Amino acid sequence: MEQTKENKMGTMPVNRLLITMSLPMVISMLVQALYNVVDSIFVSRLSEDALTAVSMAFPMQNLMISVAAGIGVGINAMLSRRLGEKNYAAANKTGENGIFLEAMGYILFLLIGIFATNAFFAAQSASAAIAEMGVAYTRICLIMSFGMFMQIASERILQSTGRTIYTMITQSTGAVINIILDPILIFGLFGMPKMGVAGAAIATVTGQICAAILATVLNIKCNPDVHISFKGFKPESEFIKTILSVGVPSIIMSSVGSVMTFCMNKILIAFSSTAVAVFGVYFKLNSFVFMPVFGLNNGMVPIVSYNYGAKNKKRLTKTVKLAVVYAALIMCVGIALFQFIPDALFRLFDASENMIEIGVPALRTISISFALAGVCIALTSSFQALGHGVLSMIISITRQLIILLPSAYILAKIAGLNAVWWSFNIAEVFSLALCLIFYKYIYNKIIKPLDNPINNSEQ
């Protein structure tokens, strides 16, 4: 059936549109952050070694999520653009080929989970006890990751058509299931065996599988803009290339974070395993600040892509400006929390006095540049929405590999552990400078030439 009704991304007032599309994503991301933190809080009750093991697993988990989410960014941006162009057949094909790519991503990490997990922990010089727990946790997360890949594919299709309320429901459902199962499986409540860190991993993948099933059902029942059918499906290079043109830079950009975390763990383990645990706790805590910004961006990307496809410059630029302002404001809340109550935040994780002594200055130092980070995240997401994910990738590589890691290594050698945390602020300043240069380039090259007087009237 021919679809002719104008999508709300082309008609609703921009500020209200951004808020209504982003708010469900912000809420769902906060719930995601909550279950990430709760996961570590329960694990920390086992031992500090258990917390360190899960922290050391983070780079591999993040790499897997980066692949799934990167493909999802490609699906989101390209599908929204096709809808803006009113090319519904191409939108359907984009969705089908995107799901195929997510399935290929799962197969890759299934193999990594089976064959490479031991080597991953051996490379981090983990003790035998930490490595044993880490391998058990990571292997389950990777081998059973089909739920996560399917969940992200289905949720990005919902987001690309503006139905972010449904993704809030699916992500929240998965997170709540995880939170409920965590203590039951970790500590062996209600007659279940005590599984330790393996129980945390099983709780995680169970929540992902349930969320994936729900997201798939909602796409079938509640998303009339996109019709996915695999009857007679064959992968089509045209659509795979367009998805990957945005997705691969996003994957690389996010994967750089895994490399950074892996190398930072190597730098910190030279001081103590407690320093590694502090870094792991920092990542859990900062998710409460960064996840809402990512939720804001998940709402922004389809709006920018849609209006780029519709050649509506005014709506496009207004969306980007509002996203930058809101992202900076959210990050200011994070600055306040990390500056004023860092010790209370660490005590959530049953932190020892030694961990608090290391962790408090770490949180206070790193959080200084949070507002700059918010601006950078919003701008790099706009690059991805406009099909210039390579620029986002360059910024990420520069920030984390060229600036942050060398700075951290040098500071560790010449000034000690507390100085290492300043590398994050140094990197953020360089990142912001690159973002502003690249946005000016993008604006002059593809935004400024857009000229559609009819569409550009203020909505």
Coordinates of C-alpha atoms in Angstrom, one line a residue, residues 42-362:
F42 CA 25.9 -6.7 43.0
V43 CA 29.2 -8.0 41.6
S44 CA 31.2 -5.7 44.0
R45 CA 29.5 -7.5 46.9
L46 CA 31.3 -10.7 45.8
S47 CA 34.8 -9.2 46.0
E48 CA 36.9 -6.4 44.6
D49 CA 38.5 -9.0 42.3
A50 CA 35.1 -9.8 40.9
L51 CA 34.5 -6.1 40.2
T52 CA 38.0 -5.9 38.5
A53 CA 37.1 -8.9 36.4
V54 CA 33.9 -7.3 35.1
S55 CA 35.8 -4.0 34.5
M56 CA 38.4 -5.9 32.5
A57 CA 35.7 -7.5 30.4
F58 CA 34.3 -4.1 29.5
P59 CA 36.6 -3.5 26.4
M60 CA 35.3 -6.7 24.7
Q61 CA 31.7 -6.0 25.7
N62 CA 32.1 -2.4 24.4
L63 CA 33.6 -3.7 21.1
M64 CA 30.6 -6.0 20.6
I65 CA 28.1 -3.2 21.4
S66 CA 30.0 -0.9 19.1
V67 CA 29.5 -3.2 16.2
A68 CA 25.8 -3.7 16.9
A69 CA 25.2 0.0 17.6
G70 CA 27.3 1.1 14.6
I71 CA 25.3 -0.9 12.2
G72 CA 22.2 0.4 14.0
V73 CA 23.3 4.0 13.4
G74 CA 23.6 3.2 9.7
I75 CA 20.1 1.7 9.6
N76 CA 18.7 4.7 11.5
A77 CA 20.3 7.4 9.4
M78 CA 19.8 5.8 6.0
L79 CA 16.2 4.6 6.7
S80 CA 15.2 8.0 8.0
R81 CA 16.7 9.7 4.9
R82 CA 14.7 7.3 2.6
L83 CA 11.5 8.2 4.4
G84 CA 12.3 11.9 4.0
E85 CA 12.7 11.3 0.3
K86 CA 9.4 9.4 0.3
N87 CA 11.2 6.3 -1.1
Y88 CA 9.4 3.7 1.0
A89 CA 10.6 0.7 -1.0
A90 CA 14.2 1.7 -0.4
A91 CA 13.4 2.2 3.3
N92 CA 12.1 -1.4 3.6
K93 CA 15.2 -2.7 1.8
T94 CA 17.4 -0.7 4.2
G95 CA 15.7 -2.3 7.2
E96 CA 16.0 -5.9 5.8
N97 CA 19.7 -5.5 4.8
G98 CA 20.4 -3.9 8.2
I99 CA 19.0 -6.9 10.1
F100 CA 21.1 -9.1 7.9
L101 CA 24.2 -7.2 8.8
E102 CA 23.4 -7.4 12.5
A103 CA 23.1 -11.2 12.1
M104 CA 26.6 -11.3 10.6
G105 CA 27.9 -9.2 13.6
Y106 CA 26.5 -11.8 16.0
I107 CA 28.3 -14.7 14.2
L108 CA 31.6 -12.8 14.5
F109 CA 31.2 -12.4 18.3
L110 CA 30.0 -15.9 18.7
L111 CA 33.3 -17.1 17.3
I112 CA 35.3 -14.6 19.4
G113 CA 33.4 -15.8 22.5
I114 CA 34.3 -19.5 21.8
F115 CA 37.9 -19.1 20.7
A116 CA 39.4 -15.8 21.9
T117 CA 38.2 -15.0 25.4
N118 CA 41.1 -16.7 27.3
A119 CA 43.7 -14.8 25.2
F120 CA 41.9 -11.5 25.8
F121 CA 42.3 -11.8 29.6
A122 CA 45.9 -13.2 29.3
A123 CA 46.8 -10.0 27.3
Q124 CA 45.7 -7.8 30.2
S125 CA 48.0 -9.6 32.7
A126 CA 45.1 -10.4 34.9
S127 CA 45.7 -12.7 37.9
A128 CA 44.5 -16.3 37.6
A129 CA 41.4 -15.6 39.9
I130 CA 40.4 -12.4 38.1
A131 CA 40.9 -14.0 34.6
E132 CA 38.8 -17.1 35.5
M133 CA 35.9 -14.9 36.6
G134 CA 36.3 -12.6 33.6
V135 CA 36.4 -15.4 31.1
A136 CA 33.2 -16.9 32.5
Y137 CA 31.4 -13.5 32.3
T138 CA 32.7 -12.5 28.9
R139 CA 32.1 -15.8 27.2
I140 CA 28.4 -15.9 28.2
C141 CA 27.9 -12.3 27.1
L142 CA 29.4 -12.9 23.7
I143 CA 28.0 -16.4 22.8
M144 CA 24.5 -15.4 23.8
S145 CA 24.7 -11.9 22.2
F146 CA 22.1 -12.7 19.5
G147 CA 19.5 -11.0 21.7
M148 CA 21.5 -7.8 21.8
F149 CA 22.1 -7.7 18.0
M150 CA 18.4 -8.4 17.3
Q151 CA 17.3 -5.9 19.9
I152 CA 19.4 -3.1 18.5
A153 CA 18.3 -3.8 14.9
S154 CA 14.6 -3.7 15.8
E155 CA 14.9 -0.6 18.0
R156 CA 16.8 1.4 15.4
I157 CA 14.0 0.7 12.8
L158 CA 11.5 2.0 15.4
Q159 CA 13.6 5.1 16.1
S160 CA 14.1 5.9 12.4
T161 CA 10.3 6.3 12.0
G162 CA 10.0 8.5 15.1
R163 CA 8.5 5.8 17.3
T164 CA 11.0 6.2 20.2
I165 CA 8.3 5.6 22.8
Y166 CA 8.4 1.9 21.8
T167 CA 12.2 1.7 22.2
M168 CA 11.8 3.1 25.7
I169 CA 9.4 0.3 26.5
T170 CA 11.7 -2.4 25.0
Q171 CA 14.9 -1.2 26.6
S172 CA 13.2 -0.6 30.0
T173 CA 11.7 -4.1 29.9
G174 CA 15.1 -5.7 29.2
A175 CA 16.8 -3.6 31.9
V176 CA 14.1 -4.4 34.6
I177 CA 14.4 -8.1 33.8
N178 CA 18.2 -7.9 34.2
I179 CA 17.9 -6.0 37.5
I180 CA 15.5 -8.6 38.9
L181 CA 17.6 -11.6 37.8
D182 CA 20.9 -10.1 38.9
P183 CA 20.7 -10.9 42.7
I184 CA 18.8 -14.1 42.1
L185 CA 21.5 -15.6 39.8
I186 CA 24.6 -13.9 41.4
F187 CA 23.8 -14.9 45.0
G188 CA 21.6 -18.0 44.4
L189 CA 18.3 -16.7 45.8
F190 CA 14.9 -18.6 45.7
G191 CA 16.5 -22.0 45.2
M192 CA 18.7 -21.0 42.3
P193 CA 22.4 -22.0 42.3
K194 CA 24.9 -19.3 43.3
M195 CA 26.6 -18.4 40.0
G196 CA 28.6 -15.3 40.9
V197 CA 29.8 -13.2 37.9
A198 CA 28.4 -15.8 35.5
G199 CA 25.0 -15.1 37.0
A200 CA 25.4 -11.4 36.2
A201 CA 26.1 -12.3 32.5
I202 CA 23.1 -14.7 32.3
A203 CA 20.9 -11.9 33.7
T204 CA 22.2 -9.5 31.1
V205 CA 21.7 -11.7 28.0
T206 CA 18.2 -12.8 29.3
G207 CA 17.1 -9.2 29.5
Q208 CA 18.5 -8.6 26.0
I209 CA 16.6 -11.6 24.5
C210 CA 13.3 -10.5 26.1
A211 CA 13.8 -6.9 24.8
A212 CA 14.6 -8.2 21.3
I213 CA 11.5 -10.3 21.1
L214 CA 9.3 -7.4 22.3
A215 CA 11.0 -4.9 19.8
T216 CA 10.4 -7.3 16.9
V217 CA 6.7 -7.7 17.8
L218 CA 6.3 -3.9 18.1
N219 CA 7.8 -3.4 14.7
I220 CA 5.4 -5.9 13.1
K221 CA 2.3 -4.6 14.9
C222 CA 2.9 -0.9 15.4
N223 CA 5.2 0.4 12.7
P224 CA 3.3 0.9 9.4
D225 CA 6.1 3.1 7.8
V226 CA 8.4 0.1 7.4
H227 CA 7.5 -3.4 6.2
I228 CA 10.2 -6.0 6.8
S229 CA 9.9 -9.3 4.8
F230 CA 12.6 -11.9 4.3
K231 CA 10.6 -13.9 1.8
G232 CA 13.0 -14.4 -1.1
F233 CA 15.5 -12.1 0.6
K234 CA 19.0 -11.7 -0.9
P235 CA 21.6 -9.3 0.5
E236 CA 21.8 -6.3 -1.8
S237 CA 25.2 -4.5 -2.0
E238 CA 23.6 -1.2 -2.8
F239 CA 21.9 -1.0 0.6
I240 CA 24.6 -2.8 2.5
K241 CA 27.1 -0.2 1.3
T242 CA 24.9 2.8 2.2
I243 CA 24.4 1.4 5.7
L244 CA 28.0 0.6 6.2
S245 CA 29.1 4.0 4.8
V246 CA 27.7 5.5 8.0
G247 CA 27.9 2.4 10.2
V248 CA 31.6 1.4 9.8
P249 CA 32.9 4.8 10.9
S250 CA 30.6 4.6 13.9
I251 CA 31.8 1.1 14.7
I252 CA 35.4 2.2 14.4
M253 CA 34.7 5.3 16.5
S254 CA 33.1 3.3 19.3
S255 CA 35.6 0.5 19.0
V256 CA 38.4 3.0 19.6
G257 CA 36.8 3.3 23.1
S258 CA 37.5 -0.4 23.6
V259 CA 41.1 0.0 22.6
M260 CA 41.4 3.1 24.9
T261 CA 39.9 1.2 27.8
F262 CA 42.1 -1.9 27.2
C263 CA 45.3 0.3 27.1
M264 CA 44.2 2.4 30.0
N265 CA 43.7 -0.8 32.1
K266 CA 47.3 -1.7 31.2
I267 CA 48.5 1.7 32.4
L268 CA 46.5 1.5 35.6
I269 CA 47.3 -2.1 36.5
A270 CA 50.9 -1.0 36.9
F271 CA 49.7 1.0 40.0
S272 CA 47.3 -1.5 41.4
S273 CA 44.2 -3.7 40.5
T274 CA 42.2 -1.2 42.7
A275 CA 43.1 1.6 40.1
V276 CA 41.6 -0.6 37.4
A277 CA 38.5 -1.2 39.5
V278 CA 38.2 2.6 40.0
F279 CA 38.3 3.1 36.3
G280 CA 35.6 0.5 35.8
V281 CA 33.4 2.1 38.4
Y282 CA 34.0 5.5 36.7
F283 CA 32.6 4.1 33.4
K284 CA 29.5 2.7 35.2
L285 CA 28.9 6.0 37.0
N286 CA 29.5 8.2 33.9
S287 CA 26.8 6.2 32.1
F288 CA 24.2 8.0 34.2
V289 CA 25.5 11.2 32.6
F290 CA 26.4 10.1 29.1
M291 CA 23.5 7.8 28.5
P292 CA 20.9 10.6 28.5
V293 CA 23.0 12.5 26.0
F294 CA 23.2 9.4 23.8
G295 CA 19.4 9.1 24.2
L296 CA 19.1 12.7 23.1
N297 CA 21.2 12.0 20.0
N298 CA 19.2 8.9 19.2
G299 CA 16.2 11.2 19.0
M300 CA 18.2 13.8 17.0
V301 CA 19.7 11.5 14.3
P302 CA 16.5 10.5 12.5
I303 CA 15.2 14.2 12.6
V304 CA 18.4 15.5 11.0
S305 CA 18.5 12.6 8.5
Y306 CA 14.8 13.0 7.6
N307 CA 15.1 16.8 7.0
Y308 CA 18.3 16.4 5.1
G309 CA 16.5 14.0 2.8
A310 CA 13.6 16.5 2.6
K311 CA 16.1 19.4 1.9
N312 CA 14.8 21.4 4.9
K313 CA 17.8 23.5 6.1
K314 CA 16.0 25.4 8.8
R315 CA 14.6 22.4 10.6
L316 CA 17.9 20.6 10.3
T317 CA 20.1 23.3 11.7
K318 CA 17.7 24.1 14.5
T319 CA 17.7 20.5 15.6
V320 CA 21.5 20.4 15.8
K321 CA 21.6 23.7 17.8
L322 CA 19.0 22.5 20.3
A323 CA 20.8 19.1 20.7
V324 CA 24.1 20.9 21.4
V325 CA 22.5 23.1 24.1
Y326 CA 20.6 20.2 25.8
A327 CA 23.6 17.9 25.7
A328 CA 25.8 20.6 27.5
L329 CA 23.1 21.1 30.1
I330 CA 22.7 17.4 30.8
M331 CA 26.5 17.1 31.3
C332 CA 26.5 20.0 33.7
V333 CA 24.3 17.9 36.0
G334 CA 27.1 15.3 35.8
I335 CA 29.7 17.8 36.7
A336 CA 27.8 18.7 39.9
L337 CA 27.3 15.1 41.0
F338 CA 31.0 14.1 40.4
Q339 CA 32.3 17.3 42.1
F340 CA 30.1 17.3 45.2
I341 CA 29.4 13.7 46.1
P342 CA 32.1 11.4 44.6
D343 CA 32.7 9.5 47.9
A344 CA 29.0 8.7 48.2
L345 CA 28.9 7.4 44.6
F346 CA 31.9 5.0 45.3
R347 CA 30.3 3.7 48.5
L348 CA 27.5 2.3 46.4
F349 CA 30.0 -0.2 45.2
D350 CA 31.1 -1.3 48.7
A351 CA 34.4 0.6 48.0
S352 CA 37.3 0.2 50.3
E353 CA 39.0 3.3 51.8
N354 CA 41.8 2.7 49.3
M355 CA 39.4 2.7 46.3
I356 CA 37.7 5.9 47.6
E357 CA 41.1 7.6 48.1
I358 CA 42.0 6.9 44.4
G359 CA 38.5 7.3 43.1
V360 CA 37.4 10.7 44.5
P361 CA 40.1 12.8 42.8
A362 CA 39.6 10.7 39.6

